[in-house]
Tab-separated table of C-alpha atoms and ligand atoms in Angstrom:
chain	number	residue	atom	x	y	z
M	19	MET	CA	-17.072	21.794	21.761
M	20	ILE	CA	-17.936	25.184	23.211
M	21	ASP	CA	-16.958	28.634	22.011
M	22	PRO	CA	-14.319	29.811	24.526
M	23	SER	CA	-14.587	33.401	23.331
M	24	LYS	CA	-18.059	33.469	24.948
M	25	ILE	CA	-16.621	32.745	28.413
M	26	LYS	CA	-16.487	35.864	30.539
M	27	ARG	CA	-17.146	34.440	33.985
M	28	ILE	CA	-16.690	31.008	35.529
M	29	ALA	CA	-17.746	29.607	38.903
M	30	ILE	CA	-15.837	27.249	41.200
M	31	ASN	CA	-17.287	25.038	43.910
M	32	THR	CA	-15.965	22.354	46.254
M	33	GLY	CA	-18.359	19.524	47.139
M	34	GLY	CA	-18.448	16.386	49.307
M	35	GLY	CA	-15.932	15.598	52.037
M	36	ASP	CA	-12.914	17.891	52.050
M	37	ALA	CA	-9.421	16.740	51.075
M	38	PRO	CA	-6.008	18.402	51.390
M	39	GLY	CA	-5.322	20.167	48.100
M	40	LEU	CA	-8.656	21.940	47.543
M	41	ASN	CA	-7.120	25.359	48.182
M	42	PRO	CA	-4.247	24.982	45.700
M	43	VAL	CA	-6.797	23.929	43.042
M	44	ILE	CA	-8.854	27.046	43.761
M	45	ARG	CA	-5.726	29.209	43.594
M	46	ALA	CA	-4.411	27.765	40.321
M	47	ALA	CA	-7.825	27.840	38.643
M	48	THR	CA	-8.491	31.407	39.764
M	49	LEU	CA	-5.110	32.784	38.687
M	50	SER	CA	-5.278	30.934	35.344
M	51	ALA	CA	-8.798	32.241	34.687
M	52	LEU	CA	-7.938	35.829	35.674
M	53	ASP	CA	-4.985	35.593	33.315
M	54	LYS	CA	-7.446	34.844	30.491
M	55	GLY	CA	-9.500	37.898	31.437
M	56	TRP	CA	-12.311	35.828	32.958
M	57	GLU	CA	-14.025	36.638	36.238
M	58	VAL	CA	-14.259	33.905	38.878
M	59	VAL	CA	-17.172	33.359	41.261
M	60	GLY	CA	-16.567	31.183	44.328
M	61	ILE	CA	-19.646	29.329	45.561
M	62	ARG	CA	-19.803	28.540	49.242
M	63	ASP	CA	-20.519	25.154	50.832
M	64	GLY	CA	-20.999	22.917	47.818
M	65	PHE	CA	-23.919	24.517	45.978
M	66	ASN	CA	-25.656	25.818	49.108
M	67	GLY	CA	-24.303	29.302	48.415
M	68	VAL	CA	-26.547	29.419	45.345
M	69	LEU	CA	-29.408	27.122	46.326
M	70	GLU	CA	-29.939	28.284	49.927
M	71	PRO	CA	-29.614	32.110	49.977
M	72	SER	CA	-31.315	32.297	53.403
M	73	LEU	CA	-28.231	30.702	54.990
M	74	TYR	CA	-26.026	33.621	53.929
M	75	SER	CA	-25.694	37.336	54.632
M	76	GLU	CA	-23.905	40.416	53.381
M	77	ASP	CA	-21.019	39.647	55.743
M	78	ARG	CA	-20.874	36.063	54.575
M	79	PRO	CA	-22.332	35.896	51.074
M	80	GLY	CA	-23.188	32.571	49.436
M	81	HIS	CA	-21.104	33.498	46.391
M	82	PHE	CA	-18.453	36.131	45.787
M	83	LEU	CA	-15.839	37.148	43.240
M	84	LEU	CA	-12.436	35.563	43.715
M	85	ASP	CA	-9.569	37.918	42.958
M	86	ARG	CA	-5.810	37.534	43.335
M	87	LYS	CA	-5.982	38.652	46.960
M	88	ALA	CA	-8.627	36.055	47.842
M	89	VAL	CA	-6.364	33.195	46.744
M	90	ARG	CA	-3.096	34.553	48.098
M	91	GLY	CA	-1.175	32.385	50.597
M	92	ILE	CA	-3.567	29.420	50.514
M	93	THR	CA	-1.531	26.758	48.677
M	94	HIS	CA	-0.300	25.098	51.871
M	95	LEU	CA	-3.607	25.324	53.742
M	96	GLY	CA	-5.798	22.278	54.361
M	97	GLY	CA	-9.589	22.487	54.004
M	98	THR	CA	-11.239	24.806	51.497
M	99	ILE	CA	-11.707	28.563	51.609
M	100	LEU	CA	-15.075	27.984	49.907
M	101	GLY	CA	-16.404	25.516	52.485
M	102	THR	CA	-17.976	22.228	51.487
M	103	THR	CA	-20.798	19.912	52.468
M	104	ASN	CA	-21.909	16.368	51.871
M	105	ARG	CA	-25.511	17.293	52.594
M	106	GLY	CA	-27.924	18.897	50.176
M	107	ASN	CA	-26.925	16.983	47.043
M	108	PRO	CA	-28.795	18.951	44.317
M	109	LEU	CA	-29.446	15.695	42.449
M	110	ALA	CA	-31.259	14.175	45.415
M	111	TYR	CA	-32.191	17.124	47.570
M	112	PRO	CA	-34.154	16.159	50.689
M	113	VAL	CA	-37.444	18.081	50.900
M	114	THR	CA	-39.969	17.432	53.693
M	115	ARG	CA	-43.445	16.940	52.226
M	116	ASP	CA	-46.673	18.090	53.926
M	117	ASP	CA	-47.214	14.563	55.264
M	118	GLY	CA	-43.789	14.686	56.965
M	119	GLU	CA	-42.188	12.215	54.550
M	120	ILE	CA	-38.828	13.164	53.049
M	121	GLU	CA	-38.761	13.308	49.266
M	122	LEU	CA	-35.546	13.525	47.223
M	123	VAL	CA	-35.873	16.022	44.371
M	124	ASP	CA	-33.572	17.006	41.506
M	125	ARG	CA	-32.720	20.677	42.016
M	126	CYS	CA	-30.098	20.830	39.260
M	127	PRO	CA	-32.411	22.745	36.861
M	128	VAL	CA	-32.854	25.444	39.548
M	129	LEU	CA	-29.122	25.455	40.155
M	130	VAL	CA	-28.317	26.000	36.481
M	131	GLU	CA	-30.941	28.756	36.288
M	132	GLU	CA	-29.388	30.496	39.312
M	133	LEU	CA	-25.886	30.165	37.838
M	134	ARG	CA	-27.160	31.756	34.622
M	135	LYS	CA	-28.655	34.645	36.633
M	136	LEU	CA	-25.154	35.149	38.059
M	137	LYS	CA	-23.887	35.328	34.454
M	138	VAL	CA	-21.781	32.214	34.936
M	139	ASP	CA	-20.702	30.745	31.585
M	140	ALA	CA	-18.966	27.608	32.865
M	141	LEU	CA	-18.414	25.737	36.109
M	142	LEU	CA	-15.349	24.083	37.644
M	143	ALA	CA	-16.699	21.388	39.977
M	144	ILE	CA	-14.111	20.058	42.411
M	145	GLY	CA	-15.206	16.818	44.057
M	146	GLY	CA	-15.426	13.050	44.202
M	147	ASP	CA	-17.754	10.572	42.528
M	148	GLY	CA	-20.939	12.202	43.920
M	149	SER	CA	-19.829	15.625	42.686
M	150	MET	CA	-19.007	14.210	39.243
M	151	LYS	CA	-22.561	12.832	38.965
M	152	ILE	CA	-23.901	16.311	39.749
M	153	ALA	CA	-21.418	17.812	37.259
M	154	GLN	CA	-22.642	15.418	34.571
M	155	ARG	CA	-26.292	16.382	35.207
M	156	ILE	CA	-25.427	20.105	35.135
M	157	SER	CA	-23.626	19.639	31.840
M	158	GLU	CA	-26.695	17.849	30.408
M	159	LEU	CA	-28.691	20.957	31.328
M	160	GLY	CA	-26.435	23.043	29.084
M	161	MET	CA	-23.904	24.506	31.502
M	162	PRO	CA	-20.320	23.657	30.419
M	163	VAL	CA	-18.511	21.910	33.292
M	164	ILE	CA	-14.991	20.719	34.026
M	165	GLY	CA	-14.680	18.202	36.866
M	166	ILE	CA	-11.579	18.135	39.065
M	167	PRO	CA	-11.021	14.838	40.915
M	168	LYS	CA	-10.724	15.142	44.676
M	169	THR	CA	-10.808	12.444	47.327
M	170	ILE	CA	-8.453	10.948	49.846
M	171	ASP	CA	-9.943	7.571	48.836
M	172	ASN	CA	-8.295	7.643	45.345
M	173	ASP	CA	-11.291	5.734	43.982
M	174	LEU	CA	-12.015	7.750	40.829
M	175	LYS	CA	-11.466	5.932	37.546
M	176	HIS	CA	-9.150	7.147	34.755
M	177	THR	CA	-6.881	9.188	36.999
M	178	VAL	CA	-3.757	7.607	38.443
M	179	ALA	CA	-4.252	9.755	41.534
M	180	THR	CA	-6.778	12.085	43.087
M	181	PHE	CA	-5.396	14.917	45.184
M	182	GLY	CA	-5.643	14.367	48.932
M	183	PHE	CA	-4.679	10.699	48.671
M	184	ASP	CA	-0.947	11.232	49.122
M	185	THR	CA	-1.500	13.389	52.209
M	186	ALA	CA	-3.821	10.791	53.738
M	187	VAL	CA	-1.347	7.970	53.058
M	188	THR	CA	1.548	9.998	54.456
M	189	PHE	CA	-0.410	10.674	57.640
M	190	ALA	CA	-1.577	7.053	57.984
M	191	CYS	CA	1.946	5.743	57.424
M	192	ASP	CA	3.285	8.081	60.095
M	193	ALA	CA	0.567	6.820	62.477
M	194	VAL	CA	1.582	3.205	61.766
M	195	ASP	CA	5.233	4.106	62.459
M	196	ARG	CA	4.257	5.637	65.788
M	197	LEU	CA	2.133	2.653	66.746
M	198	HIS	CA	5.077	0.341	66.034
M	199	SER	CA	7.150	1.663	68.900
M	200	THR	CA	4.377	1.529	71.477
M	201	ALA	CA	3.253	-1.917	70.219
M	202	HIS	CA	6.842	-3.097	70.677
M	203	SER	CA	7.168	-1.653	74.192
M	204	HIS	CA	3.974	-3.312	75.429
M	205	GLY	CA	4.021	-6.480	73.354
M	206	ARG	CA	0.611	-5.558	71.969
M	207	THR	CA	-1.208	-5.973	68.707
M	208	MET	CA	-2.189	-2.614	67.284
M	209	VAL	CA	-5.086	-2.418	64.860
M	210	VAL	CA	-5.334	0.795	62.806
M	211	GLU	CA	-8.535	1.611	60.931
M	212	VAL	CA	-8.063	3.911	57.955
M	213	MET	CA	-10.558	5.597	55.616
M	214	GLY	CA	-11.108	4.841	51.924
M	215	ARG	CA	-14.787	3.864	51.736
M	216	TYR	CA	-15.186	0.799	49.476
M	217	ALA	CA	-11.627	1.010	48.120
M	218	GLY	CA	-8.488	-0.178	49.896
M	219	TRP	CA	-5.948	2.263	48.444
M	220	ILE	CA	-5.103	4.070	51.685
M	221	ALA	CA	-4.865	0.813	53.664
M	222	LEU	CA	-2.696	-0.872	51.038
M	223	HIS	CA	-0.270	1.995	50.493
M	224	ALA	CA	0.071	3.074	54.137
M	225	GLY	CA	0.155	-0.545	55.289
M	226	ILE	CA	2.990	-1.565	52.983
M	227	ALA	CA	4.982	1.645	53.512
M	228	GLY	CA	4.478	1.344	57.279
M	229	THR	CA	5.458	-2.381	57.188
M	230	ALA	CA	2.211	-3.704	58.637
M	231	ASP	CA	1.931	-7.452	59.206
M	232	VAL	CA	-1.723	-7.688	58.179
M	233	ILE	CA	-3.596	-5.425	55.728
M	234	LEU	CA	-7.327	-5.899	55.197
M	235	LEU	CA	-8.916	-4.350	52.108
M	236	PRO	CA	-12.563	-4.149	51.008
M	237	GLU	CA	-11.491	-5.836	47.761
M	238	ILE	CA	-10.401	-9.029	49.600
M	239	PRO	CA	-13.058	-10.226	52.065
M	240	TYR	CA	-11.003	-11.643	54.922
M	241	ASP	CA	-10.971	-15.000	56.641
M	242	ILE	CA	-10.492	-14.160	60.323
M	243	ASP	CA	-8.692	-17.481	60.900
M	244	LYS	CA	-5.951	-16.397	58.461
M	245	VAL	CA	-5.559	-13.131	60.371
M	246	LEU	CA	-5.374	-14.950	63.717
M	247	GLU	CA	-2.839	-17.408	62.296
M	248	LYS	CA	-0.572	-14.550	61.188
M	249	VAL	CA	-0.800	-12.758	64.539
M	250	GLN	CA	-0.114	-15.990	66.449
M	251	GLN	CA	2.887	-16.725	64.193
M	252	ARG	CA	4.417	-13.366	65.104
M	253	TYR	CA	4.150	-14.136	68.810
M	254	ASP	CA	5.368	-17.739	68.311
M	255	ARG	CA	8.429	-16.393	66.514
M	256	GLY	CA	9.171	-14.259	69.556
M	257	LEU	CA	8.464	-10.963	67.785
M	258	GLY	CA	6.045	-10.064	70.545
M	259	PHE	CA	3.867	-7.506	68.747
M	260	CYS	CA	1.844	-7.110	65.581
M	261	ILE	CA	0.522	-4.293	63.365
M	262	VAL	CA	-2.795	-4.741	61.549
M	263	VAL	CA	-4.115	-2.094	59.106
M	264	VAL	CA	-7.843	-2.356	58.403
M	265	ALA	CA	-9.657	-0.346	55.710
M	266	GLU	CA	-12.949	1.040	57.002
M	267	GLY	CA	-14.661	-0.845	54.159
M	268	ALA	CA	-13.051	-4.224	54.991
M	269	LYS	CA	-15.496	-7.071	55.476
M	270	PRO	CA	-15.281	-10.698	56.548
M	271	LYS	CA	-15.903	-13.429	53.991
M	272	GLY	CA	-19.655	-13.742	53.519
M	273	GLY	CA	-20.184	-10.612	55.668
M	274	HIS	CA	-20.877	-6.916	55.142
M	275	HIS	CA	-19.116	-3.576	55.557
M	276	SER	CA	-19.395	-2.200	59.112
M	277	VAL	CA	-21.885	0.657	58.931
M	278	ILE	CA	-22.437	3.229	61.702
M	279	GLY	CA	-25.525	4.805	60.192
M	280	LYS	CA	-27.405	6.101	57.173
M	281	ILE	CA	-29.331	9.349	56.734
M	282	VAL	CA	-31.734	9.829	53.804
M	283	GLY	CA	-30.001	11.597	50.918
M	284	GLN	CA	-26.505	10.920	52.274
M	285	ALA	CA	-23.963	8.136	51.788
M	286	GLU	CA	-23.813	5.473	54.504
M	287	ARG	CA	-21.232	6.107	57.224
M	288	LEU	CA	-18.688	3.335	57.595
M	289	GLY	CA	-16.998	2.492	60.889
M	290	GLY	CA	-16.279	-0.317	63.314
M	291	ALA	CA	-14.290	-2.609	60.984
M	292	GLY	CA	-11.068	-2.158	62.989
M	293	GLU	CA	-12.731	-2.744	66.345
M	294	MET	CA	-14.309	-5.941	65.037
M	295	VAL	CA	-10.903	-7.352	64.034
M	296	ALA	CA	-9.280	-6.162	67.287
M	297	ARG	CA	-11.973	-7.900	69.354
M	298	ALA	CA	-11.508	-11.178	67.479
M	299	ILE	CA	-7.730	-11.072	68.055
M	300	SER	CA	-8.014	-10.289	71.740
M	301	ASP	CA	-10.890	-12.722	72.433
M	302	GLN	CA	-9.564	-15.641	70.438
M	303	LEU	CA	-5.806	-15.337	71.004
M	304	GLY	CA	-5.795	-13.671	74.412
M	305	VAL	CA	-3.346	-11.118	73.018
M	306	GLU	CA	-3.515	-7.577	74.396
M	307	THR	CA	-4.920	-5.561	71.502
M	308	ARG	CA	-5.780	-1.905	70.919
M	309	CYS	CA	-7.610	-0.275	68.041
M	310	THR	CA	-6.883	3.245	66.753
M	311	VAL	CA	-9.283	4.859	64.276
M	312	LEU	CA	-7.482	7.569	62.292
M	313	GLY	CA	-10.745	9.049	60.982
M	314	HIS	CA	-10.821	12.646	59.834
M	315	LEU	CA	-7.214	13.297	60.862
M	316	GLN	CA	-6.449	11.786	57.438
M	317	ARG	CA	-8.383	14.601	55.759
M	318	GLY	CA	-7.032	17.498	57.779
M	319	GLY	CA	-3.835	19.501	57.684
M	320	SER	CA	-1.515	20.765	55.035
M	321	PRO	CA	-1.314	18.937	51.684
M	322	THR	CA	1.974	17.177	50.926
M	323	SER	CA	4.122	18.695	48.191
M	324	TYR	CA	2.898	15.924	45.848
M	325	ASP	CA	-0.742	16.866	46.480
M	326	ARG	CA	-0.019	20.594	46.198
M	327	LEU	CA	1.619	20.148	42.824
M	328	LEU	CA	-1.111	17.796	41.574
M	329	SER	CA	-3.806	20.239	42.718
M	330	LEU	CA	-2.110	23.207	41.085
M	331	ARG	CA	-1.721	21.209	37.853
M	332	PHE	CA	-5.394	20.139	37.937
M	333	GLY	CA	-6.636	23.706	38.578
M	334	SER	CA	-4.590	25.169	35.786
M	335	ALA	CA	-5.390	22.288	33.362
M	336	ALA	CA	-9.128	22.729	34.025
M	337	VAL	CA	-8.994	26.347	32.848
M	338	ARG	CA	-6.748	25.504	29.869
M	339	THR	CA	-9.195	22.765	28.828
M	340	LEU	CA	-12.119	25.219	28.870
M	341	ALA	CA	-10.067	27.771	26.952
M	342	GLU	CA	-9.494	25.105	24.270
M	343	GLY	CA	-13.274	24.852	23.869
M	344	ILE	CA	-13.556	21.487	25.622
M	345	ALA	CA	-16.143	20.908	28.362
M	346	ASN	CA	-18.057	18.186	30.176
M	347	VAL	CA	-14.883	16.310	31.015
M	348	MET	CA	-12.872	15.620	34.163
M	349	VAL	CA	-9.158	16.381	34.253
M	350	VAL	CA	-7.087	13.297	35.069
M	351	LEU	CA	-3.495	12.440	35.862
M	352	ASP	CA	-2.237	10.210	33.060
M	353	PRO	CA	1.541	10.503	33.590
M	354	PRO	CA	3.465	12.351	32.499
M	355	GLU	CA	0.532	14.604	31.489
M	356	VAL	CA	-2.708	15.896	32.921
M	357	LYS	CA	-5.342	14.980	30.347
M	358	HIS	CA	-9.150	14.768	30.434
M	359	VAL	CA	-11.895	12.137	30.009
M	360	GLY	CA	-15.656	12.490	29.492
M	361	LEU	CA	-17.665	12.860	32.698
M	362	ASP	CA	-19.884	9.995	31.534
M	363	GLU	CA	-16.863	7.653	31.638
M	364	VAL	CA	-16.078	8.548	35.230
M	365	ILE	CA	-19.406	8.284	36.995
M	366	ASP	CA	-20.671	5.009	38.461
M	367	ASN	CA	-17.262	3.528	37.757
M	368	MET	CA	-15.315	3.144	41.000
M	369	LYS	CA	-11.555	2.507	40.868
M	370	LEU	CA	-10.881	-0.414	43.205
M	371	VAL	CA	-7.504	-1.970	43.982
M	372	PRO	CA	-6.863	-4.541	41.200
M	373	LEU	CA	-5.999	-7.812	42.907
M	374	ASP	CA	-3.296	-8.606	40.363
M	375	CYS	CA	-1.509	-5.232	40.614
M	376	ASP	CA	2.165	-5.162	41.541
M	377	THR	CA	1.471	-3.368	44.830
M	378	VAL	CA	-0.690	-6.284	46.012
M	379	LYS	CA	1.976	-8.696	44.751
M	380	THR	CA	4.597	-6.709	46.667
M	381	ALA	CA	2.575	-7.051	49.879
M	382	ARG	CA	2.362	-10.813	49.384
M	383	ASP	CA	6.085	-11.088	48.548
M	384	LEU	CA	6.857	-9.247	51.772
M	385	GLY	CA	4.873	-11.816	53.730
M	386	VAL	CA	2.002	-9.477	54.571
M	387	CYS	CA	-1.245	-11.300	55.358
M	388	LEU	CA	-4.099	-9.924	53.260
M	389	GLY	CA	-6.673	-12.062	55.038
M	390	ASP	CA	-7.034	-14.654	52.258
Q	406	F6P	O1	-14.748	9.984	50.828
Q	406	F6P	C1	-13.889	10.531	51.738
Q	406	F6P	C2	-14.195	10.045	53.125
Q	406	F6P	O2	-13.272	10.643	53.979
Q	406	F6P	C3	-14.229	8.527	53.276
Q	406	F6P	O3	-12.946	7.986	53.334
Q	406	F6P	C4	-15.066	8.385	54.517
Q	406	F6P	O4	-15.764	7.163	54.539
Q	406	F6P	C5	-16.046	9.504	54.385
Q	406	F6P	O5	-15.479	10.459	53.525
Q	406	F6P	C6	-16.401	10.156	55.686
Q	406	F6P	O6	-17.306	11.170	55.417
Q	406	F6P	P1	-17.909	12.199	56.480
Q	406	F6P	O7	-17.293	13.512	56.155
Q	406	F6P	O8	-19.359	12.168	56.207
Q	406	F6P	O9	-17.558	11.719	57.855
């Protein structure tokens, strides 16, 4: 427990890849904190605004006070008014040594020291699994932290949903709908690659809602022969086209995720899974096939009303939790309430699609091929 009467100023940062809903979180947290008489410092670009002062200027400071005006009219806006980055993780900060080798150092102690110099009494860290690991380390160093779960991938444990997921699924489902009509016109097979990293939530939800014929998830390594069989069946039945949704983390049985590249200190970049499936279909069945990669379009744009509401609830709950003297937790959606769980329970604990869940059963009942 912390003594909430000691809180005079909190800081907010957004880290990792962006997700629709960051701005409503910032707005709700800021207004709730101001209402308690606390000041709010916004940190720019993850923690760069504090750790890398040379990148900022008087015109564009690395950190600044958020007032009512700063958060006005931002609820419907995608992105984040604070900026974000998935480089410069303070837990594994890349530093070039004299011999040219890159060394990863823990800069969290410096970060906490800098936050203290700014008279910050507590931090609201908005981010995904990487950000929650940083939040946990910061809390161990004595700075009270509340984590707020963000990611379009929906892969954080203990929360039914992360904000950004609904917007990504809505976009992906719309894309699948659009591909249906052109697939039909041309008698083609359309492969759609969606994001989600090592979890298949976006693929599963958008695939079922968009009535895909095949959905490939990272959780179910696929047998390409099963996929080909399903596509062939569709053509044999005279349906003349096919829709295949592939999660970027999907992998063939006995194979690996498709990786585009890896930079020291950053997560590996996934990509190519859809193209691989499309090539197999076109080469082995002689069916005209196209692959569309939805990529960052899934992360852009205005949050859906579901994500706006969830974000506003998370932002306000984070401040209420601190005001109750509770810290070092992440707020979670545990319907009908927003509750909280210890940061230590969240980290290194990815939420994958359970293979026995009713959504997977629904896909099977509908005759969707899951590649197994
Ligand atoms: O974690 C969110 C996410 O959008 C993943 O779905 C995707 O693999 C990754 O981020 C892409 O990250 P980047 O911003 O580095 O391209």
